Amino acid sequence: MPQIVHTLAKEIITQMREHYRAYMRETPQGAVFQAKTTDAVITAYRSGKVLFQGRSPDREAAKWVQEKANPSVKKTTDEKKHTHSYTPPATLFTTSHLGSDEAGTGDYFGPITVACVFVKQDQIAKLKQTGVRDSKNLTDQAIQDIAKDMLQFDISYSLLVLHNEKYNHLKQKGWSQGKMKAILHHQAIQNVLKQIGSTPYDGILIDQFCEPAVYHKHIASEQEAKLDKMYFLTKAESYSIAVAAASIIARAKFLQEMDRLSRKMGMTLPKGASRKVDETIAAIINKEGRSALNRCAKTHFANTKKAEHYLD
Ligand code: MN
């Protein structure tokens, strides 16, 4: 199991304790606290040492550790072969680069959309002026407006939609959602690279959704070759205008597809995976039968089962 140890300041550990309040576990001996999230188990010690272990410890640690804090990573023998770091140099954000991001992965209804955008150095300022920034801080309407404005510019991009039928089919074939995302990103990136031809770029940045090694494992499992100058960063849309642009284009397409599906199903399909979603599932089943979900939903989500409570 991968694990990382960082030595952190007292104030940071206090902040962490507050942050993980809802995830606390029994405090082991000698520890200040222990918490468990989906990505990692976090144990903070009085010495200031904090241990992150589990599925994606570096992802969890990245929330607290500044880049180049030089973590003492205990690598497995396999990881030792790849001493390469996938964290982009800060200079990447101010030069020509590709950014890739997706939308719809946590939503029960609707497709997954993935966009890759190439932003040239001289386009960065103009895109910022257009309001391109972290789409999580933008309303749905703003996202659609900015996407429209942005596409007026001469930017190279690729936008892919994985519709629900195909998604459910791949899931049945044994693909994880992570694999679907990896393959879609890889495809979108390749489309853009083909478009830009010999135009120079400094790197390709993916808004990190899994470990780089896992990403490359998925790519290899489909006999695809690893690309050069690949970088992975969590919350990349807050640093890279290309990733921010990609997140807006992907999100705008997702919203558009949700409108289209809502019209097709004759009812508003809610975003997310809340109780409102469960009620809508029940309404669809009552109206058209279970098979209708295959056309508009990611049916393996727990919501499909939960909706049984709402059936007539
Ligand atoms: Mn993302």
PDB file of C-alpha atoms in Angstrom, residues 79-244:
ATOM      1  CA  GLU A  79       7.637   2.707  -8.562  1.00  0.00           C
ATOM      2  CA  LYS A  80      11.369   3.080  -8.076  1.00  0.00           C
ATOM      3  CA  LYS A  81      11.874   2.494 -11.774  1.00  0.00           C
ATOM      4  CA  HIS A  82       9.932   5.674 -12.512  1.00  0.00           C
ATOM      5  CA  THR A  83      11.736   8.344 -10.607  1.00  0.00           C
ATOM      6  CA  HIS A  84      10.103  10.830 -12.981  1.00  0.00           C
ATOM      7  CA  SER A  85       7.719  13.267 -11.342  1.00  0.00           C
ATOM      8  CA  TYR A  86       4.495  14.175 -13.125  1.00  0.00           C
ATOM      9  CA  THR A  87       4.052  17.451 -11.276  1.00  0.00           C
ATOM     10  CA  PRO A  88       4.357  20.258 -13.831  1.00  0.00           C
ATOM     11  CA  PRO A  89       6.983  22.963 -13.454  1.00  0.00           C
ATOM     12  CA  ALA A  90       5.353  26.294 -12.525  1.00  0.00           C
ATOM     13  CA  THR A  91       6.657  27.731 -15.809  1.00  0.00           C
ATOM     14  CA  LEU A  92       4.205  25.523 -17.704  1.00  0.00           C
ATOM     15  CA  PHE A  93       1.254  27.712 -16.735  1.00  0.00           C
ATOM     16  CA  THR A  94       2.633  30.795 -18.492  1.00  0.00           C
ATOM     17  CA  THR A  95       3.677  29.072 -21.702  1.00  0.00           C
ATOM     18  CA  SER A  96       1.927  27.228 -24.555  1.00  0.00           C
ATOM     19  CA  HIS A  97       0.435  23.987 -23.296  1.00  0.00           C
ATOM     20  CA  LEU A  98      -2.453  21.546 -23.571  1.00  0.00           C
ATOM     21  CA  GLY A  99      -4.951  21.121 -20.756  1.00  0.00           C
ATOM     22  CA  SER A 100      -7.513  18.367 -20.332  1.00  0.00           C
ATOM     23  CA  ASP A 101     -10.485  17.991 -18.010  1.00  0.00           C
ATOM     24  CA  GLU A 102     -13.810  16.175 -17.798  1.00  0.00           C
ATOM     25  CA  ALA A 103     -17.374  16.662 -16.551  1.00  0.00           C
ATOM     26  CA  GLY A 104     -20.303  14.482 -15.594  1.00  0.00           C
ATOM     27  CA  THR A 105     -18.395  11.747 -13.792  1.00  0.00           C
ATOM     28  CA  GLY A 106     -20.202  12.205 -10.477  1.00  0.00           C
ATOM     29  CA  ASP A 107     -23.615  12.759 -12.039  1.00  0.00           C
ATOM     30  CA  TYR A 108     -26.042   9.857 -12.208  1.00  0.00           C
ATOM     31  CA  PHE A 109     -27.766  11.209 -15.291  1.00  0.00           C
ATOM     32  CA  GLY A 110     -26.017  12.271 -18.445  1.00  0.00           C
ATOM     33  CA  PRO A 111     -22.780  11.483 -20.250  1.00  0.00           C
ATOM     34  CA  ILE A 112     -19.150  11.962 -19.398  1.00  0.00           C
ATOM     35  CA  THR A 113     -17.646  14.765 -21.428  1.00  0.00           C
ATOM     36  CA  VAL A 114     -13.926  15.314 -21.847  1.00  0.00           C
ATOM     37  CA  ALA A 115     -12.242  18.330 -23.427  1.00  0.00           C
ATOM     38  CA  CYS A 116      -8.634  18.999 -24.278  1.00  0.00           C
ATOM     39  CA  VAL A 117      -7.631  22.555 -25.180  1.00  0.00           C
ATOM     40  CA  PHE A 118      -4.399  23.943 -26.587  1.00  0.00           C
ATOM     41  CA  VAL A 119      -3.651  27.444 -25.363  1.00  0.00           C
ATOM     42  CA  LYS A 120      -0.795  29.349 -26.960  1.00  0.00           C
ATOM     43  CA  GLN A 121       1.251  31.656 -24.796  1.00  0.00           C
ATOM     44  CA  ASP A 122      -0.107  34.780 -26.522  1.00  0.00           C
ATOM     45  CA  GLN A 123      -3.714  33.645 -25.945  1.00  0.00           C
ATOM     46  CA  ILE A 124      -3.462  33.340 -22.167  1.00  0.00           C
ATOM     47  CA  ALA A 125      -4.224  36.990 -21.362  1.00  0.00           C
ATOM     48  CA  LYS A 126      -7.145  37.132 -23.774  1.00  0.00           C
ATOM     49  CA  LEU A 127      -8.722  33.988 -22.363  1.00  0.00           C
ATOM     50  CA  LYS A 128      -8.384  35.339 -18.842  1.00  0.00           C
ATOM     51  CA  GLN A 129     -10.174  38.501 -19.997  1.00  0.00           C
ATOM     52  CA  THR A 130     -13.012  36.384 -21.360  1.00  0.00           C
ATOM     53  CA  GLY A 131     -13.550  35.129 -17.836  1.00  0.00           C
ATOM     54  CA  VAL A 132     -11.947  31.720 -18.243  1.00  0.00           C
ATOM     55  CA  ARG A 133     -11.159  30.426 -14.783  1.00  0.00           C
ATOM     56  CA  ASP A 134     -11.997  27.592 -12.460  1.00  0.00           C
ATOM     57  CA  SER A 135     -15.426  26.433 -13.614  1.00  0.00           C
ATOM     58  CA  LYS A 136     -16.322  25.283 -10.109  1.00  0.00           C
ATOM     59  CA  ASN A 137     -16.715  28.946  -9.182  1.00  0.00           C
ATOM     60  CA  LEU A 138     -18.967  29.751 -12.137  1.00  0.00           C
ATOM     61  CA  THR A 139     -22.723  29.414 -12.559  1.00  0.00           C
ATOM     62  CA  ASP A 140     -24.114  27.133 -15.263  1.00  0.00           C
ATOM     63  CA  GLN A 141     -25.188  30.174 -17.273  1.00  0.00           C
ATOM     64  CA  ALA A 142     -21.738  31.795 -17.019  1.00  0.00           C
ATOM     65  CA  ILE A 143     -20.108  28.546 -18.113  1.00  0.00           C
ATOM     66  CA  GLN A 144     -22.271  28.377 -21.215  1.00  0.00           C
ATOM     67  CA  ASP A 145     -21.640  32.042 -22.055  1.00  0.00           C
ATOM     68  CA  ILE A 146     -17.900  31.818 -21.583  1.00  0.00           C
ATOM     69  CA  ALA A 147     -17.707  28.595 -23.590  1.00  0.00           C
ATOM     70  CA  LYS A 148     -19.475  30.326 -26.462  1.00  0.00           C
ATOM     71  CA  ASP A 149     -17.168  33.371 -26.297  1.00  0.00           C
ATOM     72  CA  MET A 150     -14.089  31.226 -26.049  1.00  0.00           C
ATOM     73  CA  LEU A 151     -14.930  29.144 -29.075  1.00  0.00           C
ATOM     74  CA  GLN A 152     -14.943  32.340 -31.175  1.00  0.00           C
ATOM     75  CA  PHE A 153     -11.191  32.461 -30.710  1.00  0.00           C
ATOM     76  CA  ASP A 154      -8.822  30.477 -32.800  1.00  0.00           C
ATOM     77  CA  ILE A 155      -8.107  27.772 -30.245  1.00  0.00           C
ATOM     78  CA  SER A 156      -7.508  24.119 -31.019  1.00  0.00           C
ATOM     79  CA  TYR A 157      -9.540  21.746 -28.928  1.00  0.00           C
ATOM     80  CA  SER A 158     -11.204  18.352 -28.904  1.00  0.00           C
ATOM     81  CA  LEU A 159     -14.483  17.617 -27.141  1.00  0.00           C
ATOM     82  CA  LEU A 160     -15.617  14.027 -26.596  1.00  0.00           C
ATOM     83  CA  VAL A 161     -18.943  12.764 -25.294  1.00  0.00           C
ATOM     84  CA  LEU A 162     -19.326   9.285 -23.841  1.00  0.00           C
ATOM     85  CA  HIS A 163     -23.059   8.710 -24.053  1.00  0.00           C
ATOM     86  CA  ASN A 164     -24.868   6.618 -21.475  1.00  0.00           C
ATOM     87  CA  GLU A 165     -25.495   3.533 -23.638  1.00  0.00           C
ATOM     88  CA  LYS A 166     -21.799   3.268 -24.442  1.00  0.00           C
ATOM     89  CA  TYR A 167     -20.814   4.038 -20.847  1.00  0.00           C
ATOM     90  CA  ASN A 168     -23.066   1.292 -19.486  1.00  0.00           C
ATOM     91  CA  HIS A 169     -21.803  -1.118 -22.122  1.00  0.00           C
ATOM     92  CA  LEU A 170     -18.163  -0.474 -21.188  1.00  0.00           C
ATOM     93  CA  LYS A 171     -18.992  -0.795 -17.514  1.00  0.00           C
ATOM     94  CA  GLN A 172     -20.572  -4.174 -18.238  1.00  0.00           C
ATOM     95  CA  LYS A 173     -17.436  -5.195 -20.118  1.00  0.00           C
ATOM     96  CA  GLY A 174     -15.535  -4.565 -16.882  1.00  0.00           C
ATOM     97  CA  TRP A 175     -14.149  -1.087 -17.526  1.00  0.00           C
ATOM     98  CA  SER A 176     -13.862   1.116 -14.463  1.00  0.00           C
ATOM     99  CA  GLN A 177     -14.946   4.711 -14.774  1.00  0.00           C
ATOM    100  CA  GLY A 178     -11.267   5.576 -14.272  1.00  0.00           C
ATOM    101  CA  LYS A 179     -10.319   3.607 -17.354  1.00  0.00           C
ATOM    102  CA  MET A 180     -13.038   5.293 -19.408  1.00  0.00           C
ATOM    103  CA  LYS A 181     -11.757   8.692 -18.333  1.00  0.00           C
ATOM    104  CA  ALA A 182      -8.146   7.794 -19.079  1.00  0.00           C
ATOM    105  CA  ILE A 183      -8.975   6.563 -22.570  1.00  0.00           C
ATOM    106  CA  LEU A 184     -11.143   9.617 -23.305  1.00  0.00           C
ATOM    107  CA  HIS A 185      -8.433  12.023 -22.131  1.00  0.00           C
ATOM    108  CA  HIS A 186      -5.829  10.183 -24.169  1.00  0.00           C
ATOM    109  CA  GLN A 187      -8.047  10.331 -27.262  1.00  0.00           C
ATOM    110  CA  ALA A 188      -8.851  14.033 -26.813  1.00  0.00           C
ATOM    111  CA  ILE A 189      -5.168  14.873 -26.323  1.00  0.00           C
ATOM    112  CA  GLN A 190      -4.187  12.965 -29.439  1.00  0.00           C
ATOM    113  CA  ASN A 191      -6.877  14.746 -31.451  1.00  0.00           C
ATOM    114  CA  VAL A 192      -5.470  18.109 -30.399  1.00  0.00           C
ATOM    115  CA  LEU A 193      -1.868  17.082 -31.045  1.00  0.00           C
ATOM    116  CA  LYS A 194      -2.903  16.084 -34.550  1.00  0.00           C
ATOM    117  CA  GLN A 195      -4.590  19.471 -35.083  1.00  0.00           C
ATOM    118  CA  ILE A 196      -1.645  21.556 -33.904  1.00  0.00           C
ATOM    119  CA  GLY A 197       0.896  19.623 -35.949  1.00  0.00           C
ATOM    120  CA  SER A 198       4.375  21.011 -35.424  1.00  0.00           C
ATOM    121  CA  THR A 199       3.338  23.978 -33.258  1.00  0.00           C
ATOM    122  CA  PRO A 200       5.624  23.896 -30.210  1.00  0.00           C
ATOM    123  CA  TYR A 201       4.174  23.301 -26.742  1.00  0.00           C
ATOM    124  CA  ASP A 202       5.734  22.860 -23.329  1.00  0.00           C
ATOM    125  CA  GLY A 203       3.555  20.124 -21.949  1.00  0.00           C
ATOM    126  CA  ILE A 204       0.221  18.359 -21.580  1.00  0.00           C
ATOM    127  CA  LEU A 205      -1.560  18.804 -18.275  1.00  0.00           C
ATOM    128  CA  ILE A 206      -4.399  16.609 -17.033  1.00  0.00           C
ATOM    129  CA  ASP A 207      -6.523  17.630 -14.105  1.00  0.00           C
ATOM    130  CA  GLN A 208      -5.500  14.638 -12.020  1.00  0.00           C
ATOM    131  CA  PHE A 209      -8.252  12.125 -11.324  1.00  0.00           C
ATOM    132  CA  CYS A 210      -6.018   9.135 -10.607  1.00  0.00           C
ATOM    133  CA  GLU A 211      -2.392   8.265 -10.046  1.00  0.00           C
ATOM    134  CA  PRO A 212      -0.262   8.832 -13.161  1.00  0.00           C
ATOM    135  CA  ALA A 213       0.834   5.196 -12.968  1.00  0.00           C
ATOM    136  CA  VAL A 214      -2.789   4.048 -13.015  1.00  0.00           C
ATOM    137  CA  TYR A 215      -3.520   6.351 -15.945  1.00  0.00           C
ATOM    138  CA  HIS A 216      -0.644   4.856 -17.892  1.00  0.00           C
ATOM    139  CA  LYS A 217      -1.732   1.347 -16.977  1.00  0.00           C
ATOM    140  CA  HIS A 218      -5.148   2.057 -18.534  1.00  0.00           C
ATOM    141  CA  ILE A 219      -3.553   3.543 -21.644  1.00  0.00           C
ATOM    142  CA  ALA A 220      -1.282   0.519 -22.004  1.00  0.00           C
ATOM    143  CA  SER A 221      -4.194  -1.887 -21.514  1.00  0.00           C
ATOM    144  CA  GLU A 222      -5.651  -0.542 -24.771  1.00  0.00           C
ATOM    145  CA  GLN A 223      -2.290  -0.835 -26.553  1.00  0.00           C
ATOM    146  CA  GLU A 224      -1.881   2.928 -26.598  1.00  0.00           C
ATOM    147  CA  ALA A 225       1.535   4.511 -26.303  1.00  0.00           C
ATOM    148  CA  LYS A 226       2.549   6.833 -23.510  1.00  0.00           C
ATOM    149  CA  LEU A 227       2.847  10.464 -24.603  1.00  0.00           C
ATOM    150  CA  ASP A 228       5.774  12.763 -23.866  1.00  0.00           C
ATOM    151  CA  LYS A 229       5.660  15.804 -21.609  1.00  0.00           C
ATOM    152  CA  MET A 230       2.622  14.574 -19.687  1.00  0.00           C
ATOM    153  CA  TYR A 231       1.844  16.195 -16.351  1.00  0.00           C
ATOM    154  CA  PHE A 232      -0.790  15.526 -13.722  1.00  0.00           C
ATOM    155  CA  LEU A 233      -1.980  17.949 -11.075  1.00  0.00           C
ATOM    156  CA  THR A 234      -4.995  18.009  -8.808  1.00  0.00           C
ATOM    157  CA  LYS A 235      -7.115  21.165  -9.018  1.00  0.00           C
ATOM    158  CA  ALA A 236      -5.156  21.986 -12.172  1.00  0.00           C
ATOM    159  CA  GLU A 237      -7.912  24.318 -13.393  1.00  0.00           C
ATOM    160  CA  SER A 238      -6.910  26.830 -10.720  1.00  0.00           C
ATOM    161  CA  TYR A 239      -3.356  27.008 -12.114  1.00  0.00           C
ATOM    162  CA  SER A 240      -3.636  26.380 -15.828  1.00  0.00           C
ATOM    163  CA  ILE A 241      -5.755  28.435 -18.200  1.00  0.00           C
ATOM    164  CA  ALA A 242      -5.767  25.507 -20.650  1.00  0.00           C
ATOM    165  CA  VAL A 243      -7.240  23.151 -18.044  1.00  0.00           C
ATOM    166  CA  ALA A 244      -9.678  25.875 -16.939  1.00  0.00           C
TER     167      ALA A 244
END
